[in-house]
PDB file of C-alpha atoms in Angstrom:
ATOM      1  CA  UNK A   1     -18.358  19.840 -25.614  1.00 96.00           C
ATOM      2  CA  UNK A   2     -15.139  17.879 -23.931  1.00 98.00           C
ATOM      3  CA  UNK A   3     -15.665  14.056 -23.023  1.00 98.00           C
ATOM      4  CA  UNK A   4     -14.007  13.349 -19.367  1.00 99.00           C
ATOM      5  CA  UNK A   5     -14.079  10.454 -17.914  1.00 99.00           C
ATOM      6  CA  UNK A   6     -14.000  10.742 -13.941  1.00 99.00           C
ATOM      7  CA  UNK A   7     -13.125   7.445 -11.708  1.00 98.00           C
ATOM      8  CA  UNK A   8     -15.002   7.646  -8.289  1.00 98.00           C
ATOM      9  CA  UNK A   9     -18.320   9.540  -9.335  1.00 98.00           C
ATOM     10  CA  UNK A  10     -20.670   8.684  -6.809  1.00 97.00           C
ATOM     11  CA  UNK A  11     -19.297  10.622  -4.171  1.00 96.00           C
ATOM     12  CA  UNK A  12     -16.989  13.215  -2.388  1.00 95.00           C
ATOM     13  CA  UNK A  13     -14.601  15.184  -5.041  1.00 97.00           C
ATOM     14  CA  UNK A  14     -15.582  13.018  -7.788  1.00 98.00           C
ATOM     15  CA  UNK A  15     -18.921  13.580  -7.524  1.00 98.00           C
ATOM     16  CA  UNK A  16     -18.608  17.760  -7.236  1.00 98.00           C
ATOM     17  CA  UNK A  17     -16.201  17.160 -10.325  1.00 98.00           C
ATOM     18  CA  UNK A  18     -19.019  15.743 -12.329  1.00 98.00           C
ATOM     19  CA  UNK A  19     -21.723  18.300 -11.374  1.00 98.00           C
ATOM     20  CA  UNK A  20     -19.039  21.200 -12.597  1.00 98.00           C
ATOM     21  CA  UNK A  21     -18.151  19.608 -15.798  1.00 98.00           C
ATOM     22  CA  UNK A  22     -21.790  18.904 -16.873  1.00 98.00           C
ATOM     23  CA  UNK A  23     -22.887  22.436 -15.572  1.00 98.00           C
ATOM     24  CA  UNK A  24     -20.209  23.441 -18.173  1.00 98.00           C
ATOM     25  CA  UNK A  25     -21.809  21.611 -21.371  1.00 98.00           C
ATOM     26  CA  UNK A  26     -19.169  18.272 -20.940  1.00 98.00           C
ATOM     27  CA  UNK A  27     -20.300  15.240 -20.988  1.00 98.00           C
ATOM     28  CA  UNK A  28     -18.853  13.194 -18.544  1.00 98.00           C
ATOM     29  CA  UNK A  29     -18.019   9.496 -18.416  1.00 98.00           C
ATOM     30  CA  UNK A  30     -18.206   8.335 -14.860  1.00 98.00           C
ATOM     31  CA  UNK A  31     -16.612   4.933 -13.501  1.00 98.00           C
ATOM     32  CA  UNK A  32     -17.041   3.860  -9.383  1.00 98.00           C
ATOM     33  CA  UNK A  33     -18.193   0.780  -7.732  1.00 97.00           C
ATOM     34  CA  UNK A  34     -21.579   1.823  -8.103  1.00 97.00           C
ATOM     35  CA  UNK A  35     -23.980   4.918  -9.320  1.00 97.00           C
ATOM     36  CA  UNK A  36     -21.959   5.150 -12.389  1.00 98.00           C
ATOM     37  CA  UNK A  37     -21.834   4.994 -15.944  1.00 98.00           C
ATOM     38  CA  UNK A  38     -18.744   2.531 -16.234  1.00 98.00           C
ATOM     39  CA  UNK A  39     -19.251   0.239 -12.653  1.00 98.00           C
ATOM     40  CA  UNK A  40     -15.997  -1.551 -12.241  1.00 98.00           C
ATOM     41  CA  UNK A  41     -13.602  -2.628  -9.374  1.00 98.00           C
ATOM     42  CA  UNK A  42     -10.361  -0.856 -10.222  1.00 98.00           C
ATOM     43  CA  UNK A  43      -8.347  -3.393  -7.689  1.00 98.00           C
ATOM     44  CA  UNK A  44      -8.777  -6.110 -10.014  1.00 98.00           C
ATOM     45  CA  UNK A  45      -7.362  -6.819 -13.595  1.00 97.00           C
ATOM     46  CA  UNK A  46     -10.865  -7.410 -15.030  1.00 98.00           C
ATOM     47  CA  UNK A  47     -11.839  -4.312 -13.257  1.00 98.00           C
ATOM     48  CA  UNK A  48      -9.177  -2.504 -15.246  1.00 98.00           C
ATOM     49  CA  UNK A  49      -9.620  -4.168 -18.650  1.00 98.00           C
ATOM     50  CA  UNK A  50     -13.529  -3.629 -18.142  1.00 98.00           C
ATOM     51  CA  UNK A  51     -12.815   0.256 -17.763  1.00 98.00           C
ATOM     52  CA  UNK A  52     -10.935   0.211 -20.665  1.00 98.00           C
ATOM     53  CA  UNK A  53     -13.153  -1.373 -22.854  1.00 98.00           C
ATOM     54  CA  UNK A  54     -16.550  -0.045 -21.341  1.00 98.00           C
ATOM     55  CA  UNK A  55     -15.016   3.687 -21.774  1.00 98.00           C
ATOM     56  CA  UNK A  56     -13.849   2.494 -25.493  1.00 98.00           C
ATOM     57  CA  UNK A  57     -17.173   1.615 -26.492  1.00 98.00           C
ATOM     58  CA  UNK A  58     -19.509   4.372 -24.632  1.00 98.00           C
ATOM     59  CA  UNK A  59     -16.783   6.976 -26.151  1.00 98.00           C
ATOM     60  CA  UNK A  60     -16.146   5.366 -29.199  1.00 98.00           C
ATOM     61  CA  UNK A  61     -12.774   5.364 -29.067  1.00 98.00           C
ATOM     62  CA  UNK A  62     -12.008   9.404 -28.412  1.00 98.00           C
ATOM     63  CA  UNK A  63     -12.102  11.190 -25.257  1.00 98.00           C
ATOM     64  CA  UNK A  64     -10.644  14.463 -24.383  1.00 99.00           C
ATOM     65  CA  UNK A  65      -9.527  14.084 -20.392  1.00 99.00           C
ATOM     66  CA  UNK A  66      -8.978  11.675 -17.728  1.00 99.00           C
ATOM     67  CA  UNK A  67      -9.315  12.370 -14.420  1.00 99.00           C
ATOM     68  CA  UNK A  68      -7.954   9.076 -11.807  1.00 98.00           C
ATOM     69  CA  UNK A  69      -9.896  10.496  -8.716  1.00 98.00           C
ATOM     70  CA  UNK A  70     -11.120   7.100  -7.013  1.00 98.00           C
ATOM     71  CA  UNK A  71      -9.336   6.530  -3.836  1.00 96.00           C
ATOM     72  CA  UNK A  72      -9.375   4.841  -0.171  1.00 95.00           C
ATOM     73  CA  UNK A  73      -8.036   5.536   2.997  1.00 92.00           C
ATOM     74  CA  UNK A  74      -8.349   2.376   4.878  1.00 93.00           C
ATOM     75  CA  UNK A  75      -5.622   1.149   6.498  1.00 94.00           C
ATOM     76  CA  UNK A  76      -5.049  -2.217   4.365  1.00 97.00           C
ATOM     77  CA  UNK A  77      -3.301  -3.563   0.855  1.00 98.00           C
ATOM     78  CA  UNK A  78      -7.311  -2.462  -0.695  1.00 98.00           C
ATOM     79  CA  UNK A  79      -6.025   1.244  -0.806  1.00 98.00           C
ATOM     80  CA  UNK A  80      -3.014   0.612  -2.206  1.00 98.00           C
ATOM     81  CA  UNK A  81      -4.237  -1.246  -4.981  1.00 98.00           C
ATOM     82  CA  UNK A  82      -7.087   1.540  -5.471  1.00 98.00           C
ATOM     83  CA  UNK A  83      -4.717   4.714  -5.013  1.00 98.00           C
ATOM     84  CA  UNK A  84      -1.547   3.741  -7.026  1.00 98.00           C
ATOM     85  CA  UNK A  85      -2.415   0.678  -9.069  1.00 98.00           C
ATOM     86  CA  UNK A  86      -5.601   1.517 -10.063  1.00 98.00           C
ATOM     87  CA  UNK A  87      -4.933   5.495 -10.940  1.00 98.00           C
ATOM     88  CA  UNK A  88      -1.828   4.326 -13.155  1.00 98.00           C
ATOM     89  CA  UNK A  89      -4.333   1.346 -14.721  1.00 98.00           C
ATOM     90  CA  UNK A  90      -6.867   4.280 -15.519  1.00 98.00           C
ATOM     91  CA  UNK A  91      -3.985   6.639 -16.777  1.00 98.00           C
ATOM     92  CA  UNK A  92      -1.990   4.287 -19.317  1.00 98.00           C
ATOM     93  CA  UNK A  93      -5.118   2.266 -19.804  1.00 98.00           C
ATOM     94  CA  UNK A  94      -6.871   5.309 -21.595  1.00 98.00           C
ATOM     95  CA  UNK A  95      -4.528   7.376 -22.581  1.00 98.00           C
ATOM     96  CA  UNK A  96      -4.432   5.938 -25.946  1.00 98.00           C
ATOM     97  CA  UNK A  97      -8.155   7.600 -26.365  1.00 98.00           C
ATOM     98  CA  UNK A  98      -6.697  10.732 -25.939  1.00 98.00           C
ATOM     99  CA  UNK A  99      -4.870  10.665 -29.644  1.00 97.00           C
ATOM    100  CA  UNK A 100      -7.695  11.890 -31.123  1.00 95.00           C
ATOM    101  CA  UNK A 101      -8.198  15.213 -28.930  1.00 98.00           C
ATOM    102  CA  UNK A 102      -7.543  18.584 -29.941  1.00 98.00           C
ATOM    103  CA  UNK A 103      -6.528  19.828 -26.480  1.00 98.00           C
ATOM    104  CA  UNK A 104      -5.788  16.110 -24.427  1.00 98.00           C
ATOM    105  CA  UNK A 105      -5.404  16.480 -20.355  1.00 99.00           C
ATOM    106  CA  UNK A 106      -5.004  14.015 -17.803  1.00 99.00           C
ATOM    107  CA  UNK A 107      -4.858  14.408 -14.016  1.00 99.00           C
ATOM    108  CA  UNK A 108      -4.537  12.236 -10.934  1.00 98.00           C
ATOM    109  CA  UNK A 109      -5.895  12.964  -7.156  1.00 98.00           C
ATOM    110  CA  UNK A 110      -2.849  12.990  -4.978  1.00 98.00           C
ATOM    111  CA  UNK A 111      -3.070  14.207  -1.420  1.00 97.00           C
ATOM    112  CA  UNK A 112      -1.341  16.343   0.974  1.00 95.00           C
ATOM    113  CA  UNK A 113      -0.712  13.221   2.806  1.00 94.00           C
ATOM    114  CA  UNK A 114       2.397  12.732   0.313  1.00 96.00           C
ATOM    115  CA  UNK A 115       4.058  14.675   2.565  1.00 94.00           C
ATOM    116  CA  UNK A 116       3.644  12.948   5.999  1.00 93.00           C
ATOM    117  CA  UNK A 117       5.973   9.693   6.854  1.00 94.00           C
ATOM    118  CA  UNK A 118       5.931   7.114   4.529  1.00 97.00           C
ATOM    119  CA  UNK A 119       7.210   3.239   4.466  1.00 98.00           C
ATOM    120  CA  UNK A 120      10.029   3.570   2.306  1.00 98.00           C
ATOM    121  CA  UNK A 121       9.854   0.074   1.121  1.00 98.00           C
ATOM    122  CA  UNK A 122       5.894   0.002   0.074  1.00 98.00           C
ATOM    123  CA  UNK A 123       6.837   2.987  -1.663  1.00 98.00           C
ATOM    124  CA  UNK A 124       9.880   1.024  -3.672  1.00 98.00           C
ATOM    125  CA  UNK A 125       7.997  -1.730  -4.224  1.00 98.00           C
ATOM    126  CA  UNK A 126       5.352   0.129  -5.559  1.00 98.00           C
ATOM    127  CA  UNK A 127       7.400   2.246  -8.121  1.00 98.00           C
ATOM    128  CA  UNK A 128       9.001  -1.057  -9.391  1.00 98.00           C
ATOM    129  CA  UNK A 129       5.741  -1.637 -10.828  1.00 98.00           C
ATOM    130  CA  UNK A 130       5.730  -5.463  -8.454  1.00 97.00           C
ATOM    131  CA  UNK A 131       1.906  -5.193  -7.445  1.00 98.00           C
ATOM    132  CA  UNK A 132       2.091  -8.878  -5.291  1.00 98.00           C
ATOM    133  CA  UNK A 133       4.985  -7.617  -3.333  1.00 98.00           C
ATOM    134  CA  UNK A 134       3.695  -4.244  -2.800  1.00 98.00           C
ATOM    135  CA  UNK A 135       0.346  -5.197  -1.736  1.00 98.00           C
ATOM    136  CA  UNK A 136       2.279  -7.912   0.834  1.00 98.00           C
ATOM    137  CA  UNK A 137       4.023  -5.385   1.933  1.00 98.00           C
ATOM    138  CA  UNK A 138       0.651  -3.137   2.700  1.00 98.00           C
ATOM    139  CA  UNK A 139      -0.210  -6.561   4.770  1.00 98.00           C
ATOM    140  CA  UNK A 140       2.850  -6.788   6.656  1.00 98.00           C
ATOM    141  CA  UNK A 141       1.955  -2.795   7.809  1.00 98.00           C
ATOM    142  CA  UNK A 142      -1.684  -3.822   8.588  1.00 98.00           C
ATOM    143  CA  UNK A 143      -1.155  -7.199  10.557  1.00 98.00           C
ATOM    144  CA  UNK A 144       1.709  -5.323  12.694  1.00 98.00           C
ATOM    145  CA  UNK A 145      -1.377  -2.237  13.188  1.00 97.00           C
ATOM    146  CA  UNK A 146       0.786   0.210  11.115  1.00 97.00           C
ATOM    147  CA  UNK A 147      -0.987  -0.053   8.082  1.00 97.00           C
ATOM    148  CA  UNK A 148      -2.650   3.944   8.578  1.00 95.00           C
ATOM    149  CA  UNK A 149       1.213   4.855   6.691  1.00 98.00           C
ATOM    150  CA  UNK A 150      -0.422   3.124   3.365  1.00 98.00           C
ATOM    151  CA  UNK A 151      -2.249   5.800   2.158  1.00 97.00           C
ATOM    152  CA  UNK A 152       0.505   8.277   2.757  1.00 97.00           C
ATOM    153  CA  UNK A 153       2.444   5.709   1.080  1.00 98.00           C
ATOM    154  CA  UNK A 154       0.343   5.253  -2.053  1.00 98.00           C
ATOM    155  CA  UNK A 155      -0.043   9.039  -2.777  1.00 98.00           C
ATOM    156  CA  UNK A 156       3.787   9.769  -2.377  1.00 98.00           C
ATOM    157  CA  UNK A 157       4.152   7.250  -4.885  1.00 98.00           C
ATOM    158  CA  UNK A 158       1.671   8.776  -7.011  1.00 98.00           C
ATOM    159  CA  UNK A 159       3.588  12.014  -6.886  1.00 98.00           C
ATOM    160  CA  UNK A 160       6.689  10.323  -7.637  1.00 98.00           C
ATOM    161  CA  UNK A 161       5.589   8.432 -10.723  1.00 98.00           C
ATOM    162  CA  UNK A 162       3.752  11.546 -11.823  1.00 98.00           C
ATOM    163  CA  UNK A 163       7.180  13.737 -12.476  1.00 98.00           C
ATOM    164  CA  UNK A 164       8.766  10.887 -13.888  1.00 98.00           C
ATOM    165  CA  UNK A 165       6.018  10.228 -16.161  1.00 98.00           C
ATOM    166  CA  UNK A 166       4.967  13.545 -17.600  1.00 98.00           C
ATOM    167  CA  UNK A 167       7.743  14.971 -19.160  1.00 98.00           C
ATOM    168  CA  UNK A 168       8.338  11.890 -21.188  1.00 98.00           C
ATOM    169  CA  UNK A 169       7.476  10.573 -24.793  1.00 98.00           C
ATOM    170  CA  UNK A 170       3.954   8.984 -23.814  1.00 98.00           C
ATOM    171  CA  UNK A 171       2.588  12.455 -22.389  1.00 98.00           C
ATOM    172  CA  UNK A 172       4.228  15.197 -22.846  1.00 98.00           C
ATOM    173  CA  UNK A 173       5.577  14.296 -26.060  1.00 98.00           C
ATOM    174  CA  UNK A 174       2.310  13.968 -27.256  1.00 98.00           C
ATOM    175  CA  UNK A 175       0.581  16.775 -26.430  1.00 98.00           C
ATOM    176  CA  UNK A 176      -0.571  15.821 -23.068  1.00 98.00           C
ATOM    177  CA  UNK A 177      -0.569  18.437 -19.924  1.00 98.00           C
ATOM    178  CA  UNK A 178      -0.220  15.269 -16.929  1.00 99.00           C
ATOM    179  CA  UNK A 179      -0.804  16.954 -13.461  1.00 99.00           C
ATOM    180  CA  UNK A 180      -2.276  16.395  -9.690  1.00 98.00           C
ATOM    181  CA  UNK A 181      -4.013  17.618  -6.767  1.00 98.00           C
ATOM    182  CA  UNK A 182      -3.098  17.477  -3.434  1.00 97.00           C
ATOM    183  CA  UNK A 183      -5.771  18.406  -1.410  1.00 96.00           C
ATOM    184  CA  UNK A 184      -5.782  18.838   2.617  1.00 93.00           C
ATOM    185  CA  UNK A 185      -8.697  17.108   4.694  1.00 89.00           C
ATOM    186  CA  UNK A 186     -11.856  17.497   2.605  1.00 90.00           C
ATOM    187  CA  UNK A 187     -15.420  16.938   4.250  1.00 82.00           C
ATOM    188  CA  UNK A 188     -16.236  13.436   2.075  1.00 74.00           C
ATOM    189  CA  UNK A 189     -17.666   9.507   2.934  1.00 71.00           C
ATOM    190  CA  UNK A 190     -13.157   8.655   3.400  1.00 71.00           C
ATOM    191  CA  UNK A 191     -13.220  11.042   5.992  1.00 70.00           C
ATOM    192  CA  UNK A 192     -16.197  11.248   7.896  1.00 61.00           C
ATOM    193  CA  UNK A 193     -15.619   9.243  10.521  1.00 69.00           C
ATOM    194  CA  UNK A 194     -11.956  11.183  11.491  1.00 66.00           C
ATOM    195  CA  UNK A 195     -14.426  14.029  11.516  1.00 64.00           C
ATOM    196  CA  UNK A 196     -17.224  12.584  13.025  1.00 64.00           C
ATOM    197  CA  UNK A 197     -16.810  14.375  16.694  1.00 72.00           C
ATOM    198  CA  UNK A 198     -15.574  17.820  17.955  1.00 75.00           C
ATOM    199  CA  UNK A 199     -12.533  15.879  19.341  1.00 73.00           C
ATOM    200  CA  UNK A 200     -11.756  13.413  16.970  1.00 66.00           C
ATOM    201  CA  UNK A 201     -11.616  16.835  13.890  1.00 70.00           C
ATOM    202  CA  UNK A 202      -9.505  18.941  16.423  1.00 74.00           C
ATOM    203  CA  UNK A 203      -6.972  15.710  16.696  1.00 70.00           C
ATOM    204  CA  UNK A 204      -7.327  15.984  12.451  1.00 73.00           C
ATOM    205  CA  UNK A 205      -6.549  19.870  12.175  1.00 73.00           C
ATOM    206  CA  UNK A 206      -3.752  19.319  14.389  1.00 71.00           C
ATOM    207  CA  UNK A 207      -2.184  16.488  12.220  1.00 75.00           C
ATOM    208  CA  UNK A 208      -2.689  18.751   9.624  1.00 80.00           C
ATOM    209  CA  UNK A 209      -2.650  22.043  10.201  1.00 87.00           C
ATOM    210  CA  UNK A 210      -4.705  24.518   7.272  1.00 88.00           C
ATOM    211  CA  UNK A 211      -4.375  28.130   8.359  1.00 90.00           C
ATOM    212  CA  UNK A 212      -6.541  29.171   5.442  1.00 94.00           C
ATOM    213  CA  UNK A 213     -10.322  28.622   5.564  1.00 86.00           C
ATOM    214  CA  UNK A 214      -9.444  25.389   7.454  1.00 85.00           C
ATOM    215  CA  UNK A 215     -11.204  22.064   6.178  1.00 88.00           C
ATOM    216  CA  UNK A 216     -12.774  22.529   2.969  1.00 89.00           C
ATOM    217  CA  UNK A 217     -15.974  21.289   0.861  1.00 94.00           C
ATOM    218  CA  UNK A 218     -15.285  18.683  -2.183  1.00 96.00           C
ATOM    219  CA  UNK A 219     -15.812  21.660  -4.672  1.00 97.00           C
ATOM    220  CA  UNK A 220     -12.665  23.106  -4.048  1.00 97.00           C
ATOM    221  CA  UNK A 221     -10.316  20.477  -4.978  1.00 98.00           C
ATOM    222  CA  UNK A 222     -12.817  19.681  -7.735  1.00 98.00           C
ATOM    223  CA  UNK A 223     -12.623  23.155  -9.032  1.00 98.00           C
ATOM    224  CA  UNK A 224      -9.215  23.007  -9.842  1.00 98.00           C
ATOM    225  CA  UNK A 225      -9.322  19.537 -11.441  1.00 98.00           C
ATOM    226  CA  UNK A 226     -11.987  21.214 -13.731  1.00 98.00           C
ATOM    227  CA  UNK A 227      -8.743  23.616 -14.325  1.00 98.00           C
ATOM    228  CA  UNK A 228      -6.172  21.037 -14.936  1.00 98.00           C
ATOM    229  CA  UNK A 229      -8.272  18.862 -17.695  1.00 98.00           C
ATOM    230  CA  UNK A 230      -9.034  22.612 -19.757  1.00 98.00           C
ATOM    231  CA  UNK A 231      -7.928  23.429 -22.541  1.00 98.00           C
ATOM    232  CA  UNK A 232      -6.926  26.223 -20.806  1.00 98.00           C
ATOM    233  CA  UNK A 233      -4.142  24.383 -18.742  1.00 98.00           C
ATOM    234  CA  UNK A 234      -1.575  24.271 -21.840  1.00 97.00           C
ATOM    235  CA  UNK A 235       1.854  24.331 -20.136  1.00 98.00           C
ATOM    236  CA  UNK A 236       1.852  22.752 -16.679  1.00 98.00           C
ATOM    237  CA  UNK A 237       4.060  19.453 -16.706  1.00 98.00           C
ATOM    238  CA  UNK A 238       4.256  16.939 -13.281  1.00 98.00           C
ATOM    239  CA  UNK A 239       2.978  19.425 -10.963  1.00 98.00           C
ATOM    240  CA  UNK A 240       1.215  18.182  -7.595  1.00 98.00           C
ATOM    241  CA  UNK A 241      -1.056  21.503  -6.983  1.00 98.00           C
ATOM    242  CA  UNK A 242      -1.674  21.543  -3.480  1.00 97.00           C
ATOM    243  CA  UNK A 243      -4.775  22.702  -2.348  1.00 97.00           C
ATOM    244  CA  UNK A 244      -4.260  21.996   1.077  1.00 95.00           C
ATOM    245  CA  UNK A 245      -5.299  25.488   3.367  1.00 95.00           C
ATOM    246  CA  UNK A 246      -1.423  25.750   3.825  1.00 95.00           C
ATOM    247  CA  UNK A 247      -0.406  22.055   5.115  1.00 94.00           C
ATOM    248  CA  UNK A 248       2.211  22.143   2.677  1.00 94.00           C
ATOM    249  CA  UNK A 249       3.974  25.549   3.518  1.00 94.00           C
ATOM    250  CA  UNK A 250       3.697  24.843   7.399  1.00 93.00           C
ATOM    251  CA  UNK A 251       4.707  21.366   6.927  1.00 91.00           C
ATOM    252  CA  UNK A 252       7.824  22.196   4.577  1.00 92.00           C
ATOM    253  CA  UNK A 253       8.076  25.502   5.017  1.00 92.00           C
ATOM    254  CA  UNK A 254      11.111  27.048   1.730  1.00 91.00           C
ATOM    255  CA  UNK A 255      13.406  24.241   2.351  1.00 81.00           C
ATOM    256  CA  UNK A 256      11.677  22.942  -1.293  1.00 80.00           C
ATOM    257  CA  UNK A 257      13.696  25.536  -2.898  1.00 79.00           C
TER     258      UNK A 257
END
């Protein structure tokens, strides 16, 4: 039996995630808002510290994967601070539990929506690690009514700090496989109300076009989370796995090689 511990539990991907691993014989450590084992608001410092310490103690002190899955999509600084700061706060945060692991994984929830436009300078700020100027920045996008780029934003900065961060010292040098998802439009609370109509899911589909099987159920994405924290998953390093229906092949086509 692996201990996980799985940020955003009480619904969508999260919440398929947990149902897997426990179907599997893990126990999994669970941390959201609510309906969860560790209940915590990742946007704030004593959110962050609380995680740490709650998962310390319910764990003591040795877990065996971390999966930073809790995310927004609203158009405001709150999704920033969720998506990037929080993820990396869950990530660095824990990772010293993962020392005493025989086979240690980590993994983040990216999106394909890395690949859409972004606001350059959210996503500098961001990587600079300057959380007050970053989340300004998400408020300058909001109060001038552009502030749907901040997701996009915050997951392309995810995927950036991801392959700087997993072939180095702290993860791969110790033994730890760091990876992400990038899933396509998946059928959860975020996205309900872009799907909410006949009209309003055609306008999705053709922002984001998935030739195969088209929008998908929060099991798929989960299911290949539940492959990136096995054992199993021994050599990948950085990757953002896209399972997207194809968003990323129409989208960029082979110019990525």
């Amino acid at each position: 039996m692996r201990t996980v511990v799985v940020t955003g539990t009480a619904s969508g991907i999260g919440k398929a995630l947990k149902g897997l691993l426990e179907a599997d014989g893990h126990r999994v450590i669970g941390v959201d808002l609510r309906d969860a084992d560790v209940q915590v608001d990742l946007t704030t410092d004593a959110g962050r510290t609380g995680l740490v310490e709650q998962v310390t103690a319910l764990s003591g002190g040795t877990i065996d994967a971390i999966v930073a899955n809790a995310g927004l999509s609203t158009g405001s600084p709150v999704t920033l601070a969720v998506n990037y700061f929080g993820a990396l706060a869950t990530l660095e945060g824990l990772r010293p539990l993962l020392a005493g692991s025989d086979a240690p994984r980590a993994a983040v929830t990216c999106s394909m929506a890395s690949l859409l436009p972004v606001d350059d300078q959210l996503v500098e700020l961001t990587l600079a690690g300057d959380e007050a100027a970053a989340l300004a920045r998400a408020a300058e996008l909001t109060a001038a009514g552009t502030g749907d780029i901040i997701y996009g934003s915050s997951k392309a900065a995810v995927a950036h700090w991801l392959r700087r961060s997993a072939p180095s010292a702290d993860w791969a040098g110790a033994g730890i496989p760091l990876n992400a998802i990038g899933p396509g439009i998946v059928q959860t609370g975020m996205t309900a109300e872009m799907l909410a109509t006949e009209e309003s899911t055609k306008a999705v589909e053709s922002h984001v076009p998935m030739p195969l099987g088209g929008i998908m159920g929060p099991e798929v994405p989960a299911n290949l989370l539940r492959f990136l924290v096995s054992p199993e998953n021994s050599h990948m390093c950085g990757q953002v796995v896209f399972v997207d229906g194809g968003s990323d092949v129409v989208i960029r086509g082979d110019k990525v090689w």
